[in-house]
């Protein structure tokens, strides 16, 4: 395990052991069964290449009307609970009593990417966002508070955890590409990213 900082993004390399990563995948299996992945269509009409779902009281959602948190999966049921092994990462790295009320689960299949964006649909930006990477390597790009500013990139591997707090909390970030099948954690390949957020 080692820690590095990039533009205020705190990157805990190899935070999770291989066994810890496998345990998280096991904990996520019933979550994905109860709340299947879907691909939102974003304002402007294009479909995201990333497939997603959530756990917790709220799930992040997008459609042609905009971006927001909602209390139900698009198929109408509530979101499953956030597994305790995922909450443990939040408590360990943030030291906060308060629990996150959303765990957004993003799945990147071959060719999927996520454009530069800010996480700004939450009510209180004093709470950090904690991001857990599992499976294939992903190239994270990080910038500052302006979309057109300078950016830096770093490869995230399975088991890495990033904390976005302070100057990084509202910084632009995105995932340019993944190295499909670079990891054997997920039998069919791809990358899972979990982001823990306090929404209200
Ligand atoms: C996100 O910004 O929601 C995802 C970041 C990542 O996939 O590493
Ligand atoms: Mn984000």
GROMACS .gro file of C-alpha atoms and ligand atoms in nm:
model
  209
    1UNK     CA    1   0.000   0.000   0.000
    2UNK     CA    2   0.127   0.349  -0.080
    3UNK     CA    3  -0.031   0.692  -0.088
    4UNK     CA    4   0.016   0.960  -0.348
    5UNK     CA    5  -0.142   1.298  -0.414
    6UNK     CA    6  -0.231   1.436  -0.752
    7UNK     CA    7  -0.391   1.785  -0.759
    8UNK     CA    8  -0.548   1.720  -0.421
    9UNK     CA    9  -0.676   1.375  -0.517
   10UNK     CA   10  -0.551   1.137  -0.248
   11UNK     CA   11  -0.471   0.803  -0.413
   12UNK     CA   12  -0.431   0.497  -0.190
   13UNK     CA   13  -0.256   0.247  -0.418
   14UNK     CA   14  -0.333  -0.120  -0.337
   15UNK     CA   15  -0.556  -0.022  -0.044
   16UNK     CA   16  -0.743  -0.352  -0.087
   17UNK     CA   17  -0.565  -0.686  -0.090
   18UNK     CA   18  -0.656  -0.938  -0.356
   19UNK     CA   19  -0.874  -1.119  -0.097
   20UNK     CA   20  -1.035  -0.788   0.001
   21UNK     CA   21  -1.115  -0.719  -0.366
   22UNK     CA   22  -1.272  -1.064  -0.406
   23UNK     CA   23  -1.479  -1.011  -0.090
   24UNK     CA   24  -1.612  -0.684  -0.231
   25UNK     CA   25  -1.710  -0.856  -0.556
   26UNK     CA   26  -1.895  -1.120  -0.352
   27UNK     CA   27  -2.073  -0.846  -0.156
   28UNK     CA   28  -2.168  -0.667  -0.479
   29UNK     CA   29  -2.317  -0.973  -0.650
   30UNK     CA   30  -2.656  -0.959  -0.466
   31UNK     CA   31  -2.662  -0.580  -0.505
   32UNK     CA   32  -2.627  -0.609  -0.883
   33UNK     CA   33  -2.892  -0.880  -0.887
   34UNK     CA   34  -3.141  -0.665  -0.691
   35UNK     CA   35  -3.059  -0.347  -0.886
   36UNK     CA   36  -2.942  -0.438  -1.238
   37UNK     CA   37  -2.702  -0.214  -1.431
   38UNK     CA   38  -2.855   0.031  -1.680
   39UNK     CA   39  -2.717   0.290  -1.926
   40UNK     CA   40  -2.862   0.637  -1.874
   41UNK     CA   41  -2.935   0.868  -2.165
   42UNK     CA   42  -2.796   1.208  -2.070
   43UNK     CA   43  -2.920   1.560  -2.151
   44UNK     CA   44  -2.837   1.606  -2.519
   45UNK     CA   45  -2.964   1.257  -2.596
   46UNK     CA   46  -2.654   1.038  -2.599
   47UNK     CA   47  -2.634   0.714  -2.407
   48UNK     CA   48  -2.353   0.677  -2.154
   49UNK     CA   49  -2.101   0.405  -2.242
   50UNK     CA   50  -2.072   0.323  -1.871
   51UNK     CA   51  -2.346   0.106  -1.720
   52UNK     CA   52  -2.448   0.189  -1.366
   53UNK     CA   53  -2.662   0.123  -1.064
   54UNK     CA   54  -2.655   0.228  -0.698
   55UNK     CA   55  -2.689   0.111  -0.342
   56UNK     CA   56  -2.803   0.323  -0.047
   57UNK     CA   57  -3.096   0.555   0.021
   58UNK     CA   58  -3.029   0.738  -0.307
   59UNK     CA   59  -2.903   0.643  -0.649
   60UNK     CA   60  -2.747   0.874  -0.903
   61UNK     CA   61  -2.957   0.904  -1.216
   62UNK     CA   62  -2.953   1.086  -1.547
   63UNK     CA   63  -3.201   1.127  -1.829
   64UNK     CA   64  -3.274   1.392  -2.091
   65UNK     CA   65  -3.413   1.615  -1.811
   66UNK     CA   66  -3.087   1.629  -1.618
   67UNK     CA   67  -2.869   1.474  -1.348
   68UNK     CA   68  -2.998   1.400  -0.998
   69UNK     CA   69  -3.030   1.158  -0.711
   70UNK     CA   70  -3.346   0.946  -0.696
   71UNK     CA   71  -3.489   0.709  -0.432
   72UNK     CA   72  -3.574   0.433  -0.683
   73UNK     CA   73  -3.411   0.224  -0.950
   74UNK     CA   74  -3.558   0.299  -1.298
   75UNK     CA   75  -3.749  -0.032  -1.273
   76UNK     CA   76  -3.934   0.107  -0.970
   77UNK     CA   77  -3.779  -0.067  -0.669
   78UNK     CA   78  -3.576   0.092  -0.389
   79UNK     CA   79  -3.197   0.063  -0.402
   80UNK     CA   80  -3.034  -0.218  -0.198
   81UNK     CA   81  -2.833  -0.138   0.113
   82UNK     CA   82  -2.465  -0.045   0.086
   83UNK     CA   83  -2.265  -0.356   0.192
   84UNK     CA   84  -2.088  -0.311   0.526
   85UNK     CA   85  -1.748  -0.398   0.375
   86UNK     CA   86  -1.783  -0.094   0.148
   87UNK     CA   87  -1.893   0.133   0.434
   88UNK     CA   88  -1.584   0.018   0.627
   89UNK     CA   89  -1.358   0.173   0.358
   90UNK     CA   90  -1.543   0.505   0.391
   91UNK     CA   91  -1.511   0.510   0.770
   92UNK     CA   92  -1.145   0.410   0.763
   93UNK     CA   93  -1.036   0.673   0.510
   94UNK     CA   94  -1.261   0.966   0.607
   95UNK     CA   95  -1.283   0.915   0.983
   96UNK     CA   96  -1.641   1.040   0.961
   97UNK     CA   97  -1.933   0.916   1.173
   98UNK     CA   98  -2.179   1.008   0.903
   99UNK     CA   99  -2.248   0.731   0.653
  100UNK     CA  100  -2.263   0.790   0.280
  101UNK     CA  101  -2.618   0.761   0.146
  102UNK     CA  102  -2.520   0.663  -0.206
  103UNK     CA  103  -2.280   0.409  -0.345
  104UNK     CA  104  -2.279   0.464  -0.720
  105UNK     CA  105  -2.162   0.152  -0.902
  106UNK     CA  106  -2.016   0.218  -1.247
  107UNK     CA  107  -1.928  -0.068  -1.481
  108UNK     CA  108  -1.689   0.001  -1.767
  109UNK     CA  109  -1.701  -0.266  -2.037
  110UNK     CA  110  -1.466  -0.271  -2.336
  111UNK     CA  111  -1.443   0.079  -2.485
  112UNK     CA  112  -1.640   0.251  -2.208
  113UNK     CA  113  -1.524   0.587  -2.078
  114UNK     CA  114  -1.647   0.877  -1.870
  115UNK     CA  115  -1.607   1.236  -1.984
  116UNK     CA  116  -1.464   1.512  -1.767
  117UNK     CA  117  -1.720   1.621  -1.508
  118UNK     CA  118  -1.757   1.752  -1.154
  119UNK     CA  119  -1.948   1.563  -0.882
  120UNK     CA  120  -2.184   1.843  -0.790
  121UNK     CA  121  -2.532   1.697  -0.746
  122UNK     CA  122  -2.483   1.661  -0.368
  123UNK     CA  123  -2.608   1.914  -0.110
  124UNK     CA  124  -2.291   1.957   0.097
  125UNK     CA  125  -1.946   1.962  -0.066
  126UNK     CA  126  -1.769   1.956   0.269
  127UNK     CA  127  -1.817   1.577   0.261
  128UNK     CA  128  -1.559   1.388   0.057
  129UNK     CA  129  -1.626   1.141  -0.224
  130UNK     CA  130  -1.449   0.806  -0.191
  131UNK     CA  131  -1.388   0.603  -0.507
  132UNK     CA  132  -1.293   0.234  -0.517
  133UNK     CA  133  -1.151   0.070  -0.831
  134UNK     CA  134  -1.200  -0.301  -0.903
  135UNK     CA  135  -1.107  -0.507  -1.209
  136UNK     CA  136  -0.940  -0.365  -1.518
  137UNK     CA  137  -0.704  -0.066  -1.505
  138UNK     CA  138  -0.862   0.272  -1.577
  139UNK     CA  139  -0.692   0.594  -1.682
  140UNK     CA  140  -0.819   0.868  -1.450
  141UNK     CA  141  -0.779   1.227  -1.567
  142UNK     CA  142  -0.789   1.497  -1.302
  143UNK     CA  143  -0.802   1.873  -1.337
  144UNK     CA  144  -0.911   2.170  -1.134
  145UNK     CA  145  -1.232   2.368  -1.096
  146UNK     CA  146  -1.234   2.489  -1.457
  147UNK     CA  147  -1.325   2.251  -1.735
  148UNK     CA  148  -1.064   2.395  -1.971
  149UNK     CA  149  -0.777   2.391  -1.718
  150UNK     CA  150  -0.464   2.176  -1.725
  151UNK     CA  151  -0.511   1.808  -1.638
  152UNK     CA  152  -0.295   1.518  -1.524
  153UNK     CA  153  -0.358   1.145  -1.566
  154UNK     CA  154  -0.294   0.841  -1.352
  155UNK     CA  155  -0.369   0.472  -1.405
  156UNK     CA  156  -0.590   0.324  -1.133
  157UNK     CA  157  -0.565  -0.049  -1.068
  158UNK     CA  158  -0.786  -0.295  -0.892
  159UNK     CA  159  -0.781  -0.229  -0.517
  160UNK     CA  160  -0.686   0.140  -0.544
  161UNK     CA  161  -0.903   0.389  -0.354
  162UNK     CA  162  -0.919   0.763  -0.426
  163UNK     CA  163  -1.042   1.025  -0.180
  164UNK     CA  164  -1.172   1.348  -0.332
  165UNK     CA  165  -1.182   1.613  -0.061
  166UNK     CA  166  -1.075   1.975  -0.018
  167UNK     CA  167  -0.955   2.125  -0.346
  168UNK     CA  168  -1.025   1.796  -0.526
  169UNK     CA  169  -1.389   1.775  -0.415
  170UNK     CA  170  -1.518   1.993  -0.698
  171UNK     CA  171  -1.235   1.927  -0.940
  172UNK     CA  172  -1.304   1.799  -1.290
  173UNK     CA  173  -1.228   1.431  -1.343
  174UNK     CA  174  -1.304   1.155  -1.589
  175UNK     CA  175  -1.189   0.817  -1.715
  176UNK     CA  176  -1.038   0.830  -2.065
  177UNK     CA  177  -1.013   0.456  -2.121
  178UNK     CA  178  -0.969   0.121  -1.957
  179UNK     CA  179  -0.724  -0.158  -2.036
  180UNK     CA  180  -0.984  -0.423  -2.111
  181UNK     CA  181  -0.900  -0.761  -1.959
  182UNK     CA  182  -0.589  -0.631  -1.780
  183UNK     CA  183  -0.727  -0.786  -1.460
  184UNK     CA  184  -0.875  -1.126  -1.394
  185UNK     CA  185  -1.089  -1.016  -1.098
  186UNK     CA  186  -1.409  -1.002  -1.306
  187UNK     CA  187  -1.459  -1.320  -1.511
  188UNK     CA  188  -1.591  -1.128  -1.814
  189UNK     CA  189  -1.342  -0.843  -1.780
  190UNK     CA  190  -1.419  -0.475  -1.734
  191UNK     CA  191  -1.382  -0.225  -1.454
  192UNK     CA  192  -1.610  -0.156  -1.159
  193UNK     CA  193  -1.586   0.176  -0.982
  194UNK     CA  194  -1.771   0.245  -0.660
  195UNK     CA  195  -1.817   0.604  -0.546
  196UNK     CA  196  -1.944   0.676  -0.199
  197UNK     CA  197  -2.125   1.006  -0.152
  198UNK     CA  198  -2.320   1.194   0.112
  199UNK     CA  199  -2.616   1.324  -0.085
  200UNK     CA  200  -2.840   1.525   0.147
  201LIG     C1  201  -1.693   0.883  -1.138
  201LIG     O1  202  -1.641   0.993  -1.146
  201LIG     O2  203  -1.812   0.868  -1.105
  201LIG     C2  204  -1.615   0.760  -1.169
  201LIG     C3  205  -1.468   0.773  -1.155
  201LIG     C4  206  -1.400   0.644  -1.186
  201LIG     O3  207  -1.458   0.559  -1.256
  201LIG     O4  208  -1.285   0.624  -1.142
  202LIG    MN1  209  -1.735   1.167  -1.069
   0.00000   0.00000   0.00000
